[in-house]
Amino acid sequence: MTIESIEAHVFRAPIDVPVRAAVGSFSNRPAVFVRVAAADGAWGWGEVFCNFPPVGAEHRARLTRDLVAPMLLGKPSDDPRGTWRMLDEGLRRMAIQAGEPGPMAQVASAIDQALWDMRARRAGRPLWRVLADAAGTAADGADGRVLPYASGLGPDKVAETALAKQKEGYAAFKFKVGFEPDRDQANFRDIRAALGPNARIMVDANQAWAPDVADARIAALEPFRPYWVEEPLAADEALSDWRRLARGTTLALAAGENIRGQADFQAAIDNGHLRFIQPDVGKWGGISGCMEVARYARIAGLTFCPHWLGGGIGLAASMHLRAALGPAGMVEVDANPNPLRETVWTLPQAVNEDGWITLPDTPGIGVEPDLAALARYRAPY
């Protein structure tokens, strides 16, 4: 059951309104979908993080095709964890030499997703069940249910978008801050008035604030009672700055999408400044690495809420990851239009009256992208 082929498919979908965040904006939605096939005919899919900057998608696909695929052809396909550890170590010096630890980790993450998808397909079981068995979390209430929340709202029409998502069944919402303070507060005032005093509303600063201003920015939002404040500081700010910020507020801090490496995740968790940890299956670790983060976070008492803001394959993988760990925590679903999500997995139609979704019993991640339907978005590389 050796790996026989690895394909990287690049897509780029135009959008009418650019997606904006404090860290930057993008005017199209890219995706890199990776298909790994084995000699016995089994296959699986993964997705590389590439949404920002969008111009990086083709480069990541070339890394997949020209660097990583030759390392894996002929290697076992039935040991995702072992393969991920081998890739993590095998790419380490290359990443240092090239100055590209992020893109290489992201490619390895997609490979790991695909191998887990393949394992679950071979077993004829949904991935969340396979992961729950591997982690021993079935006794924790893992039952295939996940609480999604509408993410990426703002900075324009925040309340209007939130109300539309509420009508679709969503019960939790996250909007962008990190712009002008007056605008952040006005947006929070509007969304709180629209959704009511008890609605679960989070804010995401996208690393916008320096340590010497973050405490004031957070204090200005406290009257609106955000459920958490995400990435108020840059991910690489000193742990002492994060700890000082957390001790100066009653609000919960969240981060993780821009933490890379098991040691850095453990250091962040041990530092005590976070209540919610948010690794991204397409940025670092894939399923294997994120499961390790989840295990450590559980010991420390943190809530595990996977980050995702890309296409449908990575979203499905994130849902299965969260579902495997029991009902605690949430997974974000981008509220902005993205044909590379909507064409691949139509999640919003699956939201139940109570705001939860139940993953189907389809083997693997339950997604088989229709490449013919996606052909109009294909980008050569």
mmCIF file of C-alpha atoms in Angstrom, residues 116-246:
data_model
loop_
_atom_site.group_PDB
_atom_site.id
_atom_site.type_symbol
_atom_site.label_atom_id
_atom_site.label_comp_id
_atom_site.label_asym_id
_atom_site.label_seq_id
_atom_site.Cartn_x
_atom_site.Cartn_y
_atom_site.Cartn_z
ATOM 1 C CA TRP A 116 -5.941 10.398 7.063
ATOM 2 C CA ASP A 117 -8.772 10.741 4.552
ATOM 3 C CA MET A 118 -7.367 7.718 2.725
ATOM 4 C CA ARG A 119 -7.134 5.684 5.925
ATOM 5 C CA ALA A 120 -10.763 6.399 6.791
ATOM 6 C CA ARG A 121 -11.915 5.643 3.235
ATOM 7 C CA ARG A 122 -10.146 2.290 3.370
ATOM 8 C CA ALA A 123 -11.919 1.552 6.644
ATOM 9 C CA GLY A 124 -15.275 2.597 5.175
ATOM 10 C CA ARG A 125 -15.794 4.971 8.108
ATOM 11 C CA PRO A 126 -16.056 8.740 8.546
ATOM 12 C CA LEU A 127 -12.772 10.296 9.574
ATOM 13 C CA TRP A 128 -14.078 11.583 12.891
ATOM 14 C CA ARG A 129 -14.817 8.018 14.031
ATOM 15 C CA VAL A 130 -11.346 6.837 13.026
ATOM 16 C CA LEU A 131 -9.760 9.743 14.882
ATOM 17 C CA ALA A 132 -11.954 9.263 17.957
ATOM 18 C CA ASP A 133 -10.877 5.634 18.170
ATOM 19 C CA ALA A 134 -7.224 6.583 17.748
ATOM 20 C CA ALA A 135 -7.441 9.285 20.427
ATOM 21 C CA GLY A 136 -9.708 7.365 22.792
ATOM 22 C CA THR A 137 -12.255 10.196 22.861
ATOM 23 C CA ALA A 138 -15.393 8.201 22.055
ATOM 24 C CA ALA A 139 -16.143 8.129 25.781
ATOM 25 C CA ASP A 140 -16.022 11.952 25.832
ATOM 26 C CA GLY A 141 -19.206 12.199 23.812
ATOM 27 C CA ALA A 142 -17.780 12.293 20.294
ATOM 28 C CA ASP A 143 -20.872 11.695 18.171
ATOM 29 C CA GLY A 144 -20.250 13.466 14.867
ATOM 30 C CA ARG A 145 -21.809 16.757 15.930
ATOM 31 C CA VAL A 146 -19.984 20.077 15.571
ATOM 32 C CA LEU A 147 -20.974 23.621 16.494
ATOM 33 C CA PRO A 148 -20.007 25.931 13.610
ATOM 34 C CA TYR A 149 -19.798 29.673 13.878
ATOM 35 C CA ALA A 150 -20.043 32.315 11.166
ATOM 36 C CA SER A 151 -16.635 33.917 10.737
ATOM 37 C CA GLY A 152 -14.991 36.672 8.727
ATOM 38 C CA LEU A 153 -17.768 39.227 9.202
ATOM 39 C CA GLY A 154 -16.905 42.851 8.496
ATOM 40 C CA PRO A 155 -15.622 45.393 8.554
ATOM 41 C CA ASP A 156 -18.591 46.456 6.392
ATOM 42 C CA LYS A 157 -22.234 45.427 6.930
ATOM 43 C CA VAL A 158 -21.385 43.478 10.075
ATOM 44 C CA ALA A 159 -24.877 43.432 11.586
ATOM 45 C CA GLU A 160 -26.549 42.762 8.239
ATOM 46 C CA THR A 161 -24.296 39.785 7.532
ATOM 47 C CA ALA A 162 -24.705 38.424 11.059
ATOM 48 C CA LEU A 163 -28.495 38.519 10.797
ATOM 49 C CA ALA A 164 -28.357 36.693 7.464
ATOM 50 C CA LYS A 165 -26.185 33.984 9.005
ATOM 51 C CA GLN A 166 -28.465 33.756 12.013
ATOM 52 C CA LYS A 167 -31.339 32.995 9.637
ATOM 53 C CA GLU A 168 -29.236 30.156 8.193
ATOM 54 C CA GLY A 169 -29.064 28.641 11.668
ATOM 55 C CA TYR A 170 -25.771 29.896 13.035
ATOM 56 C CA ALA A 171 -25.727 30.587 16.766
ATOM 57 C CA ALA A 172 -22.248 32.115 17.118
ATOM 58 C CA PHE A 173 -20.482 34.836 15.155
ATOM 59 C CA LYS A 174 -17.039 36.397 14.764
ATOM 60 C CA PHE A 175 -16.241 39.734 13.194
ATOM 61 C CA LYS A 176 -13.093 41.609 12.266
ATOM 62 C CA VAL A 177 -11.596 44.320 14.448
ATOM 63 C CA GLY A 178 -8.192 45.982 14.363
ATOM 64 C CA PHE A 179 -9.266 48.913 12.225
ATOM 65 C CA GLU A 180 -9.963 52.386 13.634
ATOM 66 C CA PRO A 181 -11.060 52.063 17.295
ATOM 67 C CA ASP A 182 -14.245 54.042 16.702
ATOM 68 C CA ARG A 183 -15.187 51.767 13.835
ATOM 69 C CA ASP A 184 -14.510 48.619 15.851
ATOM 70 C CA GLN A 185 -16.742 49.857 18.655
ATOM 71 C CA ALA A 186 -19.492 51.002 16.303
ATOM 72 C CA ASN A 187 -19.506 47.611 14.593
ATOM 73 C CA PHE A 188 -19.733 45.823 17.927
ATOM 74 C CA ARG A 189 -22.522 48.117 19.047
ATOM 75 C CA ASP A 190 -24.444 47.349 15.841
ATOM 76 C CA ILE A 191 -23.980 43.583 15.908
ATOM 77 C CA ARG A 192 -24.824 43.344 19.610
ATOM 78 C CA ALA A 193 -28.008 45.359 19.058
ATOM 79 C CA ALA A 194 -28.947 43.191 16.078
ATOM 80 C CA LEU A 195 -28.312 39.799 17.687
ATOM 81 C CA GLY A 196 -29.297 40.554 21.258
ATOM 82 C CA PRO A 197 -27.573 40.621 24.651
ATOM 83 C CA ASN A 198 -27.060 36.866 24.912
ATOM 84 C CA ALA A 199 -25.644 36.145 21.457
ATOM 85 C CA ARG A 200 -22.197 34.553 21.347
ATOM 86 C CA ILE A 201 -19.998 37.065 19.527
ATOM 87 C CA MET A 202 -16.220 36.847 19.093
ATOM 88 C CA VAL A 203 -13.782 39.388 17.667
ATOM 89 C CA ASP A 204 -10.642 38.776 15.596
ATOM 90 C CA ALA A 205 -7.907 41.430 15.508
ATOM 91 C CA ASN A 206 -5.675 39.477 13.093
ATOM 92 C CA GLN A 207 -2.508 40.441 15.029
ATOM 93 C CA ALA A 208 -3.311 44.146 14.572
ATOM 94 C CA TRP A 209 -2.239 45.672 17.882
ATOM 95 C CA ALA A 210 1.158 46.389 19.360
ATOM 96 C CA PRO A 211 1.692 45.358 22.996
ATOM 97 C CA ASP A 212 1.584 48.969 24.208
ATOM 98 C CA VAL A 213 -1.903 49.648 22.780
ATOM 99 C CA ALA A 214 -3.605 46.240 22.888
ATOM 100 C CA ASP A 215 -4.804 46.577 26.468
ATOM 101 C CA ALA A 216 -6.608 49.839 25.676
ATOM 102 C CA ARG A 217 -8.169 48.377 22.524
ATOM 103 C CA ILE A 218 -9.451 45.371 24.444
ATOM 104 C CA ALA A 219 -10.730 47.513 27.319
ATOM 105 C CA ALA A 220 -12.797 49.527 24.841
ATOM 106 C CA LEU A 221 -14.517 46.319 23.698
ATOM 107 C CA GLU A 222 -15.192 44.897 27.161
ATOM 108 C CA PRO A 223 -18.628 46.565 27.576
ATOM 109 C CA PHE A 224 -19.869 44.568 24.573
ATOM 110 C CA ARG A 225 -18.840 41.246 26.207
ATOM 111 C CA PRO A 226 -17.013 39.418 23.414
ATOM 112 C CA TYR A 227 -16.846 35.668 23.951
ATOM 113 C CA TRP A 228 -13.178 35.832 23.020
ATOM 114 C CA VAL A 229 -10.612 38.231 21.558
ATOM 115 C CA GLU A 230 -8.591 36.505 18.857
ATOM 116 C CA GLU A 231 -4.996 37.339 17.987
ATOM 117 C CA PRO A 232 -4.804 40.757 19.657
ATOM 118 C CA LEU A 233 -1.009 40.585 19.278
ATOM 119 C CA ALA A 234 1.316 39.220 16.626
ATOM 120 C CA ALA A 235 1.860 35.502 17.080
ATOM 121 C CA ASP A 236 5.591 36.017 17.614
ATOM 122 C CA GLU A 237 5.312 38.700 20.295
ATOM 123 C CA ALA A 238 7.064 37.786 23.524
ATOM 124 C CA LEU A 239 5.159 35.359 25.714
ATOM 125 C CA SER A 240 5.593 37.847 28.549
ATOM 126 C CA ASP A 241 3.585 40.428 26.563
ATOM 127 C CA TRP A 242 0.828 37.900 25.946
ATOM 128 C CA ARG A 243 0.767 36.953 29.621
ATOM 129 C CA ARG A 244 0.643 40.582 30.756
ATOM 130 C CA LEU A 245 -2.216 41.305 28.343
ATOM 131 C CA ALA A 246 -4.219 38.303 29.538
#
